[in-house]
Coordinates of C-alpha atoms and ligand atoms in Angstrom, one line a residue:
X1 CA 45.1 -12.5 -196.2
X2 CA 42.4 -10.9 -194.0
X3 CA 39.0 -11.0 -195.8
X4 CA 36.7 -9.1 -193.2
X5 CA 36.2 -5.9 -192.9
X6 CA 38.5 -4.4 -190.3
X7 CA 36.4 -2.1 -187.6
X8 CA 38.5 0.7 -187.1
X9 CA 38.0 1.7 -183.4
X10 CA 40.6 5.1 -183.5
X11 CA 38.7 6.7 -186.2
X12 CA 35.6 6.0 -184.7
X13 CA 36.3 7.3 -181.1
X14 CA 37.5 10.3 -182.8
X15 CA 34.5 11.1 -184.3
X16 CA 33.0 10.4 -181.1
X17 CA 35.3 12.9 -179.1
X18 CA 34.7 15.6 -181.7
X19 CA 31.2 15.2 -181.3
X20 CA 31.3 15.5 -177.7
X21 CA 33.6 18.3 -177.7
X22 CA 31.1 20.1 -180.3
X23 CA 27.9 19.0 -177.6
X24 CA 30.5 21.1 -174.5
X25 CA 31.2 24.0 -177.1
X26 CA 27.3 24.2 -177.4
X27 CA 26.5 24.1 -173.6
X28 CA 29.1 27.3 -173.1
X29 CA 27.5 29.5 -170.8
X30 CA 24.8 27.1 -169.5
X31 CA 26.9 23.6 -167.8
X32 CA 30.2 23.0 -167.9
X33 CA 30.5 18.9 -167.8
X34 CA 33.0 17.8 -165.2
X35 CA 34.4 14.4 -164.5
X36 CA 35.9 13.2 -161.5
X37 CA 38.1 10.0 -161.6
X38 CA 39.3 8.2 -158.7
X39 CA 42.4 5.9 -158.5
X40 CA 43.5 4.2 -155.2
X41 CA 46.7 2.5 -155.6
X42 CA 49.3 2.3 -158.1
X43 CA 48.3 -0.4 -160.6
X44 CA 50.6 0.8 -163.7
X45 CA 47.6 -0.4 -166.5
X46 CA 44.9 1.5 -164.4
X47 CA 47.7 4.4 -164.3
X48 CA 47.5 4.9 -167.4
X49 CA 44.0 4.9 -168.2
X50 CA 43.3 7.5 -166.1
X51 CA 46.3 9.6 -167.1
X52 CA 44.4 9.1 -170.8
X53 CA 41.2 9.7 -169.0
X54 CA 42.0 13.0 -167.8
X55 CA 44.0 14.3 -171.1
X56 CA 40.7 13.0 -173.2
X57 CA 38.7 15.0 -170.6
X58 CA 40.3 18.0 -170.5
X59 CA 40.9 18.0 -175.0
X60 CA 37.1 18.0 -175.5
X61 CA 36.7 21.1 -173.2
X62 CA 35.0 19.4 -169.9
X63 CA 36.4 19.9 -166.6
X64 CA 38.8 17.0 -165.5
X65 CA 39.2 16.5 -161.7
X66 CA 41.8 13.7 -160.7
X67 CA 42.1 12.1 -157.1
X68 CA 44.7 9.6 -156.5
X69 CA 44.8 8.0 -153.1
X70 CA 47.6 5.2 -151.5
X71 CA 47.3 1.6 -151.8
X72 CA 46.1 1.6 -148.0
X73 CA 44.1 3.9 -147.9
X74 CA 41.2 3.0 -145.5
X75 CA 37.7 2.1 -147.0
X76 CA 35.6 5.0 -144.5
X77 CA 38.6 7.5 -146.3
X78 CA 37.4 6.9 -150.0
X79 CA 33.6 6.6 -149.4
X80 CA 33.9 9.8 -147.8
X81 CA 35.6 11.3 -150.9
X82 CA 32.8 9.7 -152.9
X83 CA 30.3 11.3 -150.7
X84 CA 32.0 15.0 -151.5
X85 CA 32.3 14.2 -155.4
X86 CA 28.6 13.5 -155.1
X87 CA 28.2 16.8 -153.6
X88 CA 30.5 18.9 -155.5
X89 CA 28.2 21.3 -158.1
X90 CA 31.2 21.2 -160.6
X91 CA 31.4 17.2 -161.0
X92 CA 28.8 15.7 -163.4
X93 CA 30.6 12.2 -163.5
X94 CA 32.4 10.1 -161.1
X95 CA 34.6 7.5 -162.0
X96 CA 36.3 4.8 -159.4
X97 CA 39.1 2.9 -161.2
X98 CA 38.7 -0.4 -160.8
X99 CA 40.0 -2.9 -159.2
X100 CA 40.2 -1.6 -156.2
X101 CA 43.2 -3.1 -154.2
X102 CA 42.0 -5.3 -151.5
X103 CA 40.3 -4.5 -148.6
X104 CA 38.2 -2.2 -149.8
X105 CA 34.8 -3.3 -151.0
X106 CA 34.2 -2.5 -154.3
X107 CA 30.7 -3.1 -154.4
X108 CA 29.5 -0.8 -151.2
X109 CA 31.9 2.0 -153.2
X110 CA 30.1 2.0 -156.1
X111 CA 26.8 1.7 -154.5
X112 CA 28.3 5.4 -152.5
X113 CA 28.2 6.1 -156.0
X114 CA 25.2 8.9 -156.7
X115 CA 23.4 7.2 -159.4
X116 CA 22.7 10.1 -161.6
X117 CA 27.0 10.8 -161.9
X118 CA 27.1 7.5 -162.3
X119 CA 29.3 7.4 -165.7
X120 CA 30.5 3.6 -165.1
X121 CA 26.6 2.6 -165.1
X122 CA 28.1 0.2 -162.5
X123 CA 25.8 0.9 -159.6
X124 CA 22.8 -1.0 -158.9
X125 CA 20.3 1.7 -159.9
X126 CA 21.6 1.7 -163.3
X127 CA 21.7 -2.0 -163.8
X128 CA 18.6 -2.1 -162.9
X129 CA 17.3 0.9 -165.3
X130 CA 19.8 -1.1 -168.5
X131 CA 17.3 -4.1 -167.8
X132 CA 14.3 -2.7 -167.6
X133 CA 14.4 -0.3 -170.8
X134 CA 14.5 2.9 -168.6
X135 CA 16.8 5.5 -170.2
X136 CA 20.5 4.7 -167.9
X137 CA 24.1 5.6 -168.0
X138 CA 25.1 2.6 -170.1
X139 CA 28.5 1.0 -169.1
X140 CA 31.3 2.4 -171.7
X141 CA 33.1 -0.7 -172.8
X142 CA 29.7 -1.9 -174.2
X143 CA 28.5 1.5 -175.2
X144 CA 31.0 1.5 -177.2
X145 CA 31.1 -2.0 -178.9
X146 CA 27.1 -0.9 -180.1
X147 CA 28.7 1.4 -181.6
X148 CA 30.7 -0.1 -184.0
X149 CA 27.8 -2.7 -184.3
X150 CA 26.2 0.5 -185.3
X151 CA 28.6 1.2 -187.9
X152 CA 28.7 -2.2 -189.4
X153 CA 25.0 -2.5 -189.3
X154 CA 23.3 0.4 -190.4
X155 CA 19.5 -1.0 -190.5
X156 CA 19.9 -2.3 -187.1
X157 CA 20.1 -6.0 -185.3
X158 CA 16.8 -6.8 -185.0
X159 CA 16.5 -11.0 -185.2
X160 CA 20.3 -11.4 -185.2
X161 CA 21.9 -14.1 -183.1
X162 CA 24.4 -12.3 -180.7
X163 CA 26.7 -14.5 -178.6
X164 CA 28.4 -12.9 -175.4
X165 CA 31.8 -14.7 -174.2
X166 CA 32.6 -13.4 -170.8
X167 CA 29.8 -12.8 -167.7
X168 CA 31.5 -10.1 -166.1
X169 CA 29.6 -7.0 -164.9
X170 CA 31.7 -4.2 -166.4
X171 CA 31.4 -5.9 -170.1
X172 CA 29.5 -9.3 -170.5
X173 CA 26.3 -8.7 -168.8
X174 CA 25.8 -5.1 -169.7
X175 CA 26.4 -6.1 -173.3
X176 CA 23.8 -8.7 -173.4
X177 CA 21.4 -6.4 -172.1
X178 CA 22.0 -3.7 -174.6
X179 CA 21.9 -6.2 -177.3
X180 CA 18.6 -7.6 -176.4
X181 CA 17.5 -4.1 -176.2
X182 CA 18.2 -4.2 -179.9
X183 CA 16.2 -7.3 -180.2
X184 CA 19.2 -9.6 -180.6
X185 CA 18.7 -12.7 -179.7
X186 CA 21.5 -13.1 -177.3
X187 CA 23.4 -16.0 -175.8
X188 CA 25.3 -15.0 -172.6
X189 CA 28.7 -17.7 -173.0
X190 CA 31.4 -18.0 -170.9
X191 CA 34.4 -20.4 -170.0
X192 CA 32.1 -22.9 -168.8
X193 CA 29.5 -23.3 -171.7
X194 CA 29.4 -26.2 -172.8
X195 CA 30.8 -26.9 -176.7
X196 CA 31.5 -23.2 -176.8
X197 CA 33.4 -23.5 -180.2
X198 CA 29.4 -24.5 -181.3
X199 CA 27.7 -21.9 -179.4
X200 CA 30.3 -19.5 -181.1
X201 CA 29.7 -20.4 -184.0
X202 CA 25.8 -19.9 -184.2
X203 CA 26.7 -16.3 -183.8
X204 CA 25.7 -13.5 -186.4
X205 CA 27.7 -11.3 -184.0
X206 CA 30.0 -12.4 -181.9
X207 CA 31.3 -10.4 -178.6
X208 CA 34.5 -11.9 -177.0
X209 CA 35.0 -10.4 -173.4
X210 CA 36.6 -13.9 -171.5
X211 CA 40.0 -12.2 -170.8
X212 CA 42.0 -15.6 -172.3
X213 CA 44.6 -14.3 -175.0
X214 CA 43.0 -15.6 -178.5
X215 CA 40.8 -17.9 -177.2
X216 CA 38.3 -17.6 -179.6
X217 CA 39.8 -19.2 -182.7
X218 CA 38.4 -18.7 -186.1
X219 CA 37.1 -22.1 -186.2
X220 CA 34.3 -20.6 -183.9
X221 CA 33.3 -17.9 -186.0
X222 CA 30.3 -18.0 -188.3
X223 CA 31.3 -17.4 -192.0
X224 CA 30.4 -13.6 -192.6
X225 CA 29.6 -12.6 -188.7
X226 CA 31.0 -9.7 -186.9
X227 CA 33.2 -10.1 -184.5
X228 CA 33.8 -7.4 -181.4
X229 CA 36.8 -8.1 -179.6
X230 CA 37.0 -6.8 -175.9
X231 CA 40.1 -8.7 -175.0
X232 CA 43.3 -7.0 -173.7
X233 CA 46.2 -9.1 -173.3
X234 CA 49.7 -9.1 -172.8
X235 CA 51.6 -11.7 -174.0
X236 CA 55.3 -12.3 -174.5
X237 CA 56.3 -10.8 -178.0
X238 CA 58.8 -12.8 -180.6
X239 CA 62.0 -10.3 -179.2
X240 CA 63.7 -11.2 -175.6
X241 CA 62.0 -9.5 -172.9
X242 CA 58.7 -7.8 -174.4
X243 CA 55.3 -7.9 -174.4
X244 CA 52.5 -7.0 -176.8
X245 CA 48.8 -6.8 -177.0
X246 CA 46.4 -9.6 -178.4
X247 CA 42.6 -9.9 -178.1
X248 CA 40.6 -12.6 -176.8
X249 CA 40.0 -13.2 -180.1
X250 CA 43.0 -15.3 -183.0
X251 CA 42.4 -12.7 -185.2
X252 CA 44.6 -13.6 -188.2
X253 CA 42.0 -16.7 -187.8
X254 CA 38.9 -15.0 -187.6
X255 CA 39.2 -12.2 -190.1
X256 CA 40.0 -15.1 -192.7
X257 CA 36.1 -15.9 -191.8
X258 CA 34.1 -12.8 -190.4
X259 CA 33.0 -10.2 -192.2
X260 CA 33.9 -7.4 -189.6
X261 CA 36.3 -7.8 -186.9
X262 CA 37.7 -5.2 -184.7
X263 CA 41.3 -4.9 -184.2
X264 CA 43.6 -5.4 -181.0
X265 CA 44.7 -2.7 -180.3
X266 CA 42.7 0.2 -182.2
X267 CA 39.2 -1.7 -181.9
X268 CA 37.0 -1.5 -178.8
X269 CA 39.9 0.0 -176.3
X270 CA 39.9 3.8 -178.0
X271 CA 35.6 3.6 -178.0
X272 CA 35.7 2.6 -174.4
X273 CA 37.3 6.7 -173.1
X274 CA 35.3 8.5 -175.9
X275 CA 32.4 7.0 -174.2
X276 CA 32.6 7.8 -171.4
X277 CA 32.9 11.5 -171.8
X278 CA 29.8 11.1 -174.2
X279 CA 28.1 9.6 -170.9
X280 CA 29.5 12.3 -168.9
X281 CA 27.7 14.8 -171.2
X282 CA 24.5 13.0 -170.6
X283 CA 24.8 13.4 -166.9
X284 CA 25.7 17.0 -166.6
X285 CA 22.6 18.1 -168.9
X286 CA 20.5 15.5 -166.8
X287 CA 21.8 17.2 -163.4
X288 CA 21.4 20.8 -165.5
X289 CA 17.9 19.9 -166.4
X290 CA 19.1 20.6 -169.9
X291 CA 18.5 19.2 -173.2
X292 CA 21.4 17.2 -174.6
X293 CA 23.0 19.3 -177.7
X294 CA 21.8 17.3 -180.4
X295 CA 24.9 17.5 -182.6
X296 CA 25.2 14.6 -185.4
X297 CA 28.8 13.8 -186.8
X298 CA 28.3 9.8 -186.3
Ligands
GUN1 N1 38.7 -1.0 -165.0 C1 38.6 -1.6 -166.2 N2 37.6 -1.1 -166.9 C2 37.0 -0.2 -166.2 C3 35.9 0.6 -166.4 O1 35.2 0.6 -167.5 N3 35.5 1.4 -165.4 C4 36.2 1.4 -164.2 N4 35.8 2.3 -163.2 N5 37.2 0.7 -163.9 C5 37.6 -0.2 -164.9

């Protein structure tokens, strides 16, 4: 039997969404929030987050703009989209799926990216601004895990040990940063650290972002720590033929141990969307030169 508290992530990005929708009701009349997302190519898991991204977008009232592009299409073709996105008044955000098929150079794309519709937080600008304290468009995925870390802890993480597994740019390094900014003291872990089971298990809270299906055992975990699970992985399932999700994380291993652990699915994936409209507010009344609605429901 589980005996950590389990993070619900569904109920959580609801309250998120409503809030958001609340913070476009309140900016009637002044900016309408609108977010552009980009696919090129027809990955079927990047398919359907932006089919999600663009029903979340359009339920909370914002304006939802959708560009799909072929698998070939030519580099100079999508920078130049990027280019009219960033001058289109009625776009706040812009969003490039990623990954980006090959060929195409993710990196100069995002850096097309203007900074201040930069709702990823992926372009340099913004990296830069996360690590030097400025106020940025934070990535979403790890928006949204301080978020729940938010939830769990209510006086904050000031002192706690925080250990990252996975260096990636889109969840492990951005999370580190905003942890530190939190005064964590944070250990950036991934499949090469060595004795990671140990390094794991120094961890107050412990973020798993490696992409390696239950990886993180609950052997690793700290008795009592929280544990944010970023995985997403398909795996075969008991019946002939079909798959199912698990986390980077053994969960029915580590919630014998933690005291909060998010689920997989309905953890960090739902937070991740909600996000990202809540960024895409940010930007609109940045661009508008308008003060964020301050509406509380969190
Ligand atoms: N692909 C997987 N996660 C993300 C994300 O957060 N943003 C973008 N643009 N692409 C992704």
């Amino acid at each position: 039997m589980s005996g950590a508290r389990i993070i619900d992530g569904k109920a959580l990005a609801a309250k998120l969404r409503e809030r958001v929708a609340a913070q476009v009701a309140a900016l009637a009349g002044t900016v309408r929030p609108g977010l552009a997302v980009v696919l090129v190519g027809d990955d079927p898991a990047s398919a359907v987050y932006v089919r999600n991204k663009n029903r979340e977008t359009a339920a909370a009232g914002m304006a939802s703009f959708e560009h799909r592009l072929p698998e070939d299409t030519p580099e100079a073709e999508l920078l130049a989209l990027v280019a009219s996105l960033n001058r289109d008044p009625a776009v706040h955000g812009i969003l490039v799926q990623l990954p980006l098929p090959d060929g195409i150079d993710s990196a100069k794309v995002l850096r097309a990216i203007d900074p201040a519709k930069d709702v990823d937080g992926f372009h340099p600008e913004n990296v830069g601004a996360l690590w030097t304290g400025a106020p940025a468009l934070a990535p979403c995925t790890p928006r949204g895990c301080m978020t729940m870390l938010a939830e769990v802890h209510p006086d904050g993480l000031v002192g706690k040990r925080a250990v990252v597994v996975g260096r990636s740019n889109i969840v492990g390094k951005p999370m580190a940063a905003l942890l530190l900014a939190q005064h964590c003291t944070v250990t950036l872990a991934h499949s090469r650290t060595q004795d990671l089971p140990g390094v794991c298990r120094e961890a107050d809270i412990l973020v798993a972002a490696v992409g390696r299906a239950r990886m993180v055992e609950g052997g690793w975990v700290k008795p009592g720590a929280t544990v944010i699970d970023v995985g997403i992985n398909r795996i075969p399932a008991a019946e002939e033929g079909r798959t199912r999700l698990v986390g980077d994380v053994d969960f029915a291993g580590a919630s014998e141990v933690a005291g909060a652990i998010t689920p997989v699915p309905g953890g960090v994936g739902p937070m991740t969307i909600a996000c990202l409209l809540a960024n895409t507010v940010t930007a609109a009344c940045r661009l508008a030169g308008v003060a964020e609605p301050a509406v509380r429901l969190l």
